[in-house]
mmCIF file with all atom_site columns, C-alpha atoms in Angstrom:
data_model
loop_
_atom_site.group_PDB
_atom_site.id
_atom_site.type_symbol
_atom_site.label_atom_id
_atom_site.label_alt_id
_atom_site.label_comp_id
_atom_site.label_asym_id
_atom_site.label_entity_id
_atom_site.label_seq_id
_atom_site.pdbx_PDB_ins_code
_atom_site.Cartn_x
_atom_site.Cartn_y
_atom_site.Cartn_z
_atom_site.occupancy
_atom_site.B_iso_or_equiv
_atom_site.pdbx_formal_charge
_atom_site.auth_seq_id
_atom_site.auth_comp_id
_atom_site.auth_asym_id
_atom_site.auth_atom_id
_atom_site.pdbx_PDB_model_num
ATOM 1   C CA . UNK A 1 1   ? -17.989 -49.440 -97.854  1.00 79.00 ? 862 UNK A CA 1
ATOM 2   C CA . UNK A 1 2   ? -14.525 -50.343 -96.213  1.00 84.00 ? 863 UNK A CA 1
ATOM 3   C CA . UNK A 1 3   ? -12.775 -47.701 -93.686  1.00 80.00 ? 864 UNK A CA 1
ATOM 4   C CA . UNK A 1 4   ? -9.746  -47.499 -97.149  1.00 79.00 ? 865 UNK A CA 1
ATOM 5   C CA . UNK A 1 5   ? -12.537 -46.763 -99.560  1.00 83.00 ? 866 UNK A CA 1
ATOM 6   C CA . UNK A 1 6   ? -14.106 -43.746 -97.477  1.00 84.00 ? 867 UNK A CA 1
ATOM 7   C CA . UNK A 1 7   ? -10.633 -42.156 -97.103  1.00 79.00 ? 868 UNK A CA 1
ATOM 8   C CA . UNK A 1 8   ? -10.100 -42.495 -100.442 1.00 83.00 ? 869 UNK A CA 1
ATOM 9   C CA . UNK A 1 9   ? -12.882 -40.894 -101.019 1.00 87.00 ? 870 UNK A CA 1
ATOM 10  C CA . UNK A 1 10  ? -11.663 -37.418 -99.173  1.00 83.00 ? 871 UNK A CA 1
ATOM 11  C CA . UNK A 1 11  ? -8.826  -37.786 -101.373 1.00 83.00 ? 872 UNK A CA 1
ATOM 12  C CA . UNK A 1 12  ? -6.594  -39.710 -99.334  1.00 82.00 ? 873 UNK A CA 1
ATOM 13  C CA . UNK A 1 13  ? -4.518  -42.746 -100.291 1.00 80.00 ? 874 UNK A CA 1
ATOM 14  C CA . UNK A 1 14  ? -1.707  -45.086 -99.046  1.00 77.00 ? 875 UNK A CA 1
ATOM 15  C CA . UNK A 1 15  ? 0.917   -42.896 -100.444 1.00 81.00 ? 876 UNK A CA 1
ATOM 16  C CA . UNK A 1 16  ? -0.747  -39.460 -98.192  1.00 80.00 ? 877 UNK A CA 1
ATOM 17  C CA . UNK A 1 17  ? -2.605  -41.601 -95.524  1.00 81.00 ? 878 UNK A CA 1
ATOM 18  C CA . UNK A 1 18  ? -3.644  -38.662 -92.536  1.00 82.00 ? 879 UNK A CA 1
ATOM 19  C CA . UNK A 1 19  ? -3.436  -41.407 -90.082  1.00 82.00 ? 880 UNK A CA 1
ATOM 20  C CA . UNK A 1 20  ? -0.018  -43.309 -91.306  1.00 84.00 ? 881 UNK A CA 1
ATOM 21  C CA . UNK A 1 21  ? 1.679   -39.514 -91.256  1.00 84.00 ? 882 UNK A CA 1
ATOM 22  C CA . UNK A 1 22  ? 0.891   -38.961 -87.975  1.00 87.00 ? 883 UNK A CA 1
ATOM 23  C CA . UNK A 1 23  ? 1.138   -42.277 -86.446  1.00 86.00 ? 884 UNK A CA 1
ATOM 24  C CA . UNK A 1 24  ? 4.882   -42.413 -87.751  1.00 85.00 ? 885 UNK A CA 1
ATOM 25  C CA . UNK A 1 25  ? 5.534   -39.266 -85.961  1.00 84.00 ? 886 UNK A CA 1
ATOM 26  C CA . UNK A 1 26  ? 4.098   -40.045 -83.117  1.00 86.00 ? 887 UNK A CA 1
ATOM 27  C CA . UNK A 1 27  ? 4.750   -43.553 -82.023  1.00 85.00 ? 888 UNK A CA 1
ATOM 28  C CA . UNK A 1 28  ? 8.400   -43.882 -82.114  1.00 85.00 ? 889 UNK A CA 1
ATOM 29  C CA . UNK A 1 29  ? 10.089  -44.685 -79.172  1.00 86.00 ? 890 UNK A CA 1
ATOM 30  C CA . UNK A 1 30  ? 10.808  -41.020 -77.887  1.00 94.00 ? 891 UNK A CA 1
ATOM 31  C CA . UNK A 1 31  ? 8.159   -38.842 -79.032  1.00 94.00 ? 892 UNK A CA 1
ATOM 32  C CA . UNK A 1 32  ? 5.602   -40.072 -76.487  1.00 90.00 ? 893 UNK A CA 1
ATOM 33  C CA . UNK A 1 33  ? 7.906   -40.095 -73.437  1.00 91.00 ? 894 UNK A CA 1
ATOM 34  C CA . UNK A 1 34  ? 8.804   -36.365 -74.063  1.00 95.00 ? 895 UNK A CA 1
ATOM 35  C CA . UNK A 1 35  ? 5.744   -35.351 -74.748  1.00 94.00 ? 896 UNK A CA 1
ATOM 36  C CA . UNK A 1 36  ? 4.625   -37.120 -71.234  1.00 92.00 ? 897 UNK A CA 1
ATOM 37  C CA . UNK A 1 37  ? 7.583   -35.050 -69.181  1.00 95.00 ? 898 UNK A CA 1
ATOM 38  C CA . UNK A 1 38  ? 6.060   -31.645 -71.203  1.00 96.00 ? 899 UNK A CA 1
ATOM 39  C CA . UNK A 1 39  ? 2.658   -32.482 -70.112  1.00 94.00 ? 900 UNK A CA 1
ATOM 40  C CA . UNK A 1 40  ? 2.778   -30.464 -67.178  1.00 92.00 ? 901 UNK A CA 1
ATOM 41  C CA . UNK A 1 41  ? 3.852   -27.086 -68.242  1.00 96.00 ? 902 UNK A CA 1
ATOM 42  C CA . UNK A 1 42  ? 7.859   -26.222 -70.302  1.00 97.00 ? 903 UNK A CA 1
ATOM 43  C CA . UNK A 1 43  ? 10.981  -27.621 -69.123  1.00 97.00 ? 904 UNK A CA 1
ATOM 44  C CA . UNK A 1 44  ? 14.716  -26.783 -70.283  1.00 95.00 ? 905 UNK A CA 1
ATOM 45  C CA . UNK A 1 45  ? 16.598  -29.166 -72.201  1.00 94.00 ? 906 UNK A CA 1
ATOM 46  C CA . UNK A 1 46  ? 18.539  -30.094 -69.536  1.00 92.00 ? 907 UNK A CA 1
ATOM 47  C CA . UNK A 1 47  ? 15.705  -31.094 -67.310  1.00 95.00 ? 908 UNK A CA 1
ATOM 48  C CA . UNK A 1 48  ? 14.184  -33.009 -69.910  1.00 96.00 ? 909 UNK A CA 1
ATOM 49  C CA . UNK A 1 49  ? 17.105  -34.968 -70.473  1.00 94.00 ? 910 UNK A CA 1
ATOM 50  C CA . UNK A 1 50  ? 17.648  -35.905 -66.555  1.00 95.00 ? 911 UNK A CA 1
ATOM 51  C CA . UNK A 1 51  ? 14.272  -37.336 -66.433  1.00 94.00 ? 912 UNK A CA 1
ATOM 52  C CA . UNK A 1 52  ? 14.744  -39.453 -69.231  1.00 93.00 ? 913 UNK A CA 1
ATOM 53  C CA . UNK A 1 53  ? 18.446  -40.807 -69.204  1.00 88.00 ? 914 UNK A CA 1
ATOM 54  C CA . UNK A 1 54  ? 18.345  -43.460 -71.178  1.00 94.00 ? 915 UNK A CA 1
ATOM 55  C CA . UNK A 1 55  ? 18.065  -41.021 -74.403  1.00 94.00 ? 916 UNK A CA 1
ATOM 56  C CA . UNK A 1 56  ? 21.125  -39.643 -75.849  1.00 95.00 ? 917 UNK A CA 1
ATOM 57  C CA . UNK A 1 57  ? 21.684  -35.908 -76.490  1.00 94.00 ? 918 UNK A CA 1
ATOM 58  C CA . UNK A 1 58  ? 21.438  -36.551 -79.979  1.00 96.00 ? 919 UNK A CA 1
ATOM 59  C CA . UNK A 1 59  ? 18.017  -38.290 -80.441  1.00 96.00 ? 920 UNK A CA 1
ATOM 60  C CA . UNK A 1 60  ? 16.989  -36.094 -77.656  1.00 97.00 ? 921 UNK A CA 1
ATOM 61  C CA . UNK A 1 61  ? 17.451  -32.937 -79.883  1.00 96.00 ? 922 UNK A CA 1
ATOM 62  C CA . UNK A 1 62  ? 16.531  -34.361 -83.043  1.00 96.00 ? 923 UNK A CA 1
ATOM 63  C CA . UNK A 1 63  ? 12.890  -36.174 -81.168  1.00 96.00 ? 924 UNK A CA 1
ATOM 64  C CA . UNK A 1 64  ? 12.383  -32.537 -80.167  1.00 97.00 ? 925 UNK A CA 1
ATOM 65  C CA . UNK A 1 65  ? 12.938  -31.359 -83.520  1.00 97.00 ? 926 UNK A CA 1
ATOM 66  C CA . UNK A 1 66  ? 10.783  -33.231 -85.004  1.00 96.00 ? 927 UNK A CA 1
ATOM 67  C CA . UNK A 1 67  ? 7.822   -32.580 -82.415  1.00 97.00 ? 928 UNK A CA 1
ATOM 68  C CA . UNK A 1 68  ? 8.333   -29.185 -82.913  1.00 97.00 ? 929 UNK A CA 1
ATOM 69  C CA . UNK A 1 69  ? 8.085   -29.527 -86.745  1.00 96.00 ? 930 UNK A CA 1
ATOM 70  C CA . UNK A 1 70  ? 5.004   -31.190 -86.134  1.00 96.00 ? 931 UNK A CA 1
ATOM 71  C CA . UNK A 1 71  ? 3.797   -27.908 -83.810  1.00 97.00 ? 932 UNK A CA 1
ATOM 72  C CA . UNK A 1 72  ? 3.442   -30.352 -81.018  1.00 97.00 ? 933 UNK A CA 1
ATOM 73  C CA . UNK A 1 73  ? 6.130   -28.290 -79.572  1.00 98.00 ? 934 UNK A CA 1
ATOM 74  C CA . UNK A 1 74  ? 7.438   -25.048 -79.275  1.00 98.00 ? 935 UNK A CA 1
ATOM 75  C CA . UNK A 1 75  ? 11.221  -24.074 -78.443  1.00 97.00 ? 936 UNK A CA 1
ATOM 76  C CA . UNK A 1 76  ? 11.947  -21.071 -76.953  1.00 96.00 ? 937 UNK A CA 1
ATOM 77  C CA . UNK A 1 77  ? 15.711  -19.524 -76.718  1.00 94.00 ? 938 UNK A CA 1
ATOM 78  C CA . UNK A 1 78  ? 16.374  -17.401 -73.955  1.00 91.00 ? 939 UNK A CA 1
ATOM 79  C CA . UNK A 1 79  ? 19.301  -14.692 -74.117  1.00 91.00 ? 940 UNK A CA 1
ATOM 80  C CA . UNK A 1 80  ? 21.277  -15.679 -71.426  1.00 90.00 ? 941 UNK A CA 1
ATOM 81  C CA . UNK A 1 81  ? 24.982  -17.119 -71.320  1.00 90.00 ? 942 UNK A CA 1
ATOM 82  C CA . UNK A 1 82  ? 25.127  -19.680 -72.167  1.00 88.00 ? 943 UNK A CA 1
ATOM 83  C CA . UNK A 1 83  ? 21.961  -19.734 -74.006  1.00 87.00 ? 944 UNK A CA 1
ATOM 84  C CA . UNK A 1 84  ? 19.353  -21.600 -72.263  1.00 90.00 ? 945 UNK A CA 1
ATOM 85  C CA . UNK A 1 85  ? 16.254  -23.453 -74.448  1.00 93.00 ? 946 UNK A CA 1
ATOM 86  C CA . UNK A 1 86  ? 12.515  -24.162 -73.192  1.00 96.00 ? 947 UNK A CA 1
ATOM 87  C CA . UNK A 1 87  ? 10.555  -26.493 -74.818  1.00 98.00 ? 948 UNK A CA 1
ATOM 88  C CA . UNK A 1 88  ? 6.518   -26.414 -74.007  1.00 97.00 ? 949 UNK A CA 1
ATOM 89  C CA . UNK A 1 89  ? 3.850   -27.995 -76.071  1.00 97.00 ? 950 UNK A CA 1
ATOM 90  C CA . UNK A 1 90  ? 1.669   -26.410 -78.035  1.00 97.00 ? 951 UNK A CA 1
ATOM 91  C CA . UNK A 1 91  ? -2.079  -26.084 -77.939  1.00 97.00 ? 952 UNK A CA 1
ATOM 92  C CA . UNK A 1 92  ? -2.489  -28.818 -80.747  1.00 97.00 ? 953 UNK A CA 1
ATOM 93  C CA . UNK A 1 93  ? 0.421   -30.783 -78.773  1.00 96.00 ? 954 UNK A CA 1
ATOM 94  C CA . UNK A 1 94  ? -2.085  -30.983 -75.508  1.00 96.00 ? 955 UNK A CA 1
ATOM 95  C CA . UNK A 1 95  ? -4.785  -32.086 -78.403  1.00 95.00 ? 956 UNK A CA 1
ATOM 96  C CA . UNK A 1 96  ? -2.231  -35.056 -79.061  1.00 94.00 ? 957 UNK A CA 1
ATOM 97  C CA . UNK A 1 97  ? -1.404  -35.858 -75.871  1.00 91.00 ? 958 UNK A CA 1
ATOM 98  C CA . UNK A 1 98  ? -5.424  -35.924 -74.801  1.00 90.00 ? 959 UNK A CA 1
ATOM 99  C CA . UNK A 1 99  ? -5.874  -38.987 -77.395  1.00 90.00 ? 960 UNK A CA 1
ATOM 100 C CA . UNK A 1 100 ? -2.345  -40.310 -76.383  1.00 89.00 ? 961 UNK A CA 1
ATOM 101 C CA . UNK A 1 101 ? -2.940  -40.069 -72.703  1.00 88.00 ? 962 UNK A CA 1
ATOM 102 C CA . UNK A 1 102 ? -5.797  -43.366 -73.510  1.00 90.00 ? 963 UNK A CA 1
ATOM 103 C CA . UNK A 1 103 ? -3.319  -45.598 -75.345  1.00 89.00 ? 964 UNK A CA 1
ATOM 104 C CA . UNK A 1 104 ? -0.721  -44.462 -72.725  1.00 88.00 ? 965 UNK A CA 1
ATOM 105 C CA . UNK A 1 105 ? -3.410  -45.850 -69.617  1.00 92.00 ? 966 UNK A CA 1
ATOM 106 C CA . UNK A 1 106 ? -4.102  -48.448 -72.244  1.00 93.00 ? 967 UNK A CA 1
ATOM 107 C CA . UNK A 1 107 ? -0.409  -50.001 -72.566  1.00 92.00 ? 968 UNK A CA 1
ATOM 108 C CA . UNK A 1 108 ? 0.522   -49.653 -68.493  1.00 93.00 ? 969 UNK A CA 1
ATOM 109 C CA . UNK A 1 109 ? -2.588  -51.427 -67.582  1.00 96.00 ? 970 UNK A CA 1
ATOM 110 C CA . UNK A 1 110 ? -2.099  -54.550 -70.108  1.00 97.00 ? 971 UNK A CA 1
ATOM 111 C CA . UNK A 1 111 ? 1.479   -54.502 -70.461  1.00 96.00 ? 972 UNK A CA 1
ATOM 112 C CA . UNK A 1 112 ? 1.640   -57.393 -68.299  1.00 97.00 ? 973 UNK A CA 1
ATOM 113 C CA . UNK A 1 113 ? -0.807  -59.481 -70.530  1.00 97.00 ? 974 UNK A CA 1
ATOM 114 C CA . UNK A 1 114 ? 1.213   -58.580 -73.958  1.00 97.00 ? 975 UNK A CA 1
ATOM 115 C CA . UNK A 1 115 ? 4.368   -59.357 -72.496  1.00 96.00 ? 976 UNK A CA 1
ATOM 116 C CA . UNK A 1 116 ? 2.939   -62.853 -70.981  1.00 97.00 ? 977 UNK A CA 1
ATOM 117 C CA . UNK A 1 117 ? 1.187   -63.165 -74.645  1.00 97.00 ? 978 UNK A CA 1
ATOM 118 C CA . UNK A 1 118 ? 4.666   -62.450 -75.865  1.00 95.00 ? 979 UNK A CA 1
ATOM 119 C CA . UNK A 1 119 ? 6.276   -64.968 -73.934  1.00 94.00 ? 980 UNK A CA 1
ATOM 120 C CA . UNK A 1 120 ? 3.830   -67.684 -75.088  1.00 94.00 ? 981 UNK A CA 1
ATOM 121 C CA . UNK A 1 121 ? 4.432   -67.390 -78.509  1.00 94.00 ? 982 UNK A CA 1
ATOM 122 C CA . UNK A 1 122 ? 8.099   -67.461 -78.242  1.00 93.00 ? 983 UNK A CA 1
ATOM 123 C CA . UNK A 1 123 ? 7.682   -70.257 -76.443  1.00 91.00 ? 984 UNK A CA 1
ATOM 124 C CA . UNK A 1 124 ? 5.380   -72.023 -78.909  1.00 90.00 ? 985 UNK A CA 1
ATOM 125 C CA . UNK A 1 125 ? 7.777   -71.119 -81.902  1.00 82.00 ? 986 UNK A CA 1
ATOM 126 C CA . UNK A 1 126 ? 10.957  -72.231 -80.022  1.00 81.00 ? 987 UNK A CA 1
ATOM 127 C CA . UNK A 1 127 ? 8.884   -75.837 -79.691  1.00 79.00 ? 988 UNK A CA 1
ATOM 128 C CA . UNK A 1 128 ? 8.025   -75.421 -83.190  1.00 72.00 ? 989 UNK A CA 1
#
C-alpha cells in the first residue's frame, strides 16, 4: 500500500494533506531563519530584526505572525513607552525546530554539492 493510500486512509487527502500544511508554513524563506535566532531563549523585535537584515519590517512582522498563528511562537507586549514586543517559541515551536534543526545540519553540510549539482545542469541545458 503506497505512503498516499495510508493517509488517505486516516482521512487525509491532497486537498487537507498534514504534511503539505505544515511544510508550506514552515519552509518559506523566513520562517526557519527566525525560528533559528529564537532558538536560544525570546528576543525583541528589534533584536530579531538586526540579526537578520536582509528581511524587511514588513515580512518580518507578518513571518512572525504567521509562526505565531501556527503556536510556534508566542508574542508578548510589554507596557512600557513605547511598547516593547518579545517573541519566544513555544513548547511545540522547540518540537519544530528539533526535526528542523536535521534538515538545517542537512542543507549547510551539502550545500556545496547542490549548488555544484546546480551549476552542472545549467551548464548542460545552456549546451542544450
Amino acid at each position: 500500500m503506497s505512503r498516499i493510500a495510508k493517509f488517505e486512509e486516516m482521512g487525509f487527502t491532497p486537498a487537507n494533506c498534514p504534511v503539505r500544511d505544515v511544510m508550506d508554513q514552515v519552509s518559506g524563506k523566513w520562517a526557519s531563519l527566525l525560528l533559528l535566532e529564537l532558538m536560544d531563549g525570546p528576543l525583541r523585535f528589534g533584536v530579531i530584526r538586526r540579526r537578520v537584515p536582509d528581511i524587511s519590517q514588513r515580512m518580518l512582522t507578518q513571518t512572525l505572525r504567521d509562526l505565531q498563528r501556527d503556536g510556534y511562537v508566542e508574542r508578548t507586549v510589554f507596557p512600557t513607552k513605547p511598547p516593547s514586543v518579545q517573541y519566544k517559541m513555544t513548547p511545540l515551536g522547540h518540537s519544530l525546530y528539533a526535526r528542523l534543526e536535521g534538515v538545517m545540519t542537512w542543507a549547510a553540510t551539502h550545500h556545496r554539492d547542490i549548488r555544484a549539482a546546480r551549476e552542472k545542469f545549467d551548464a548542460s541545458e545552456l549546451a542544450a
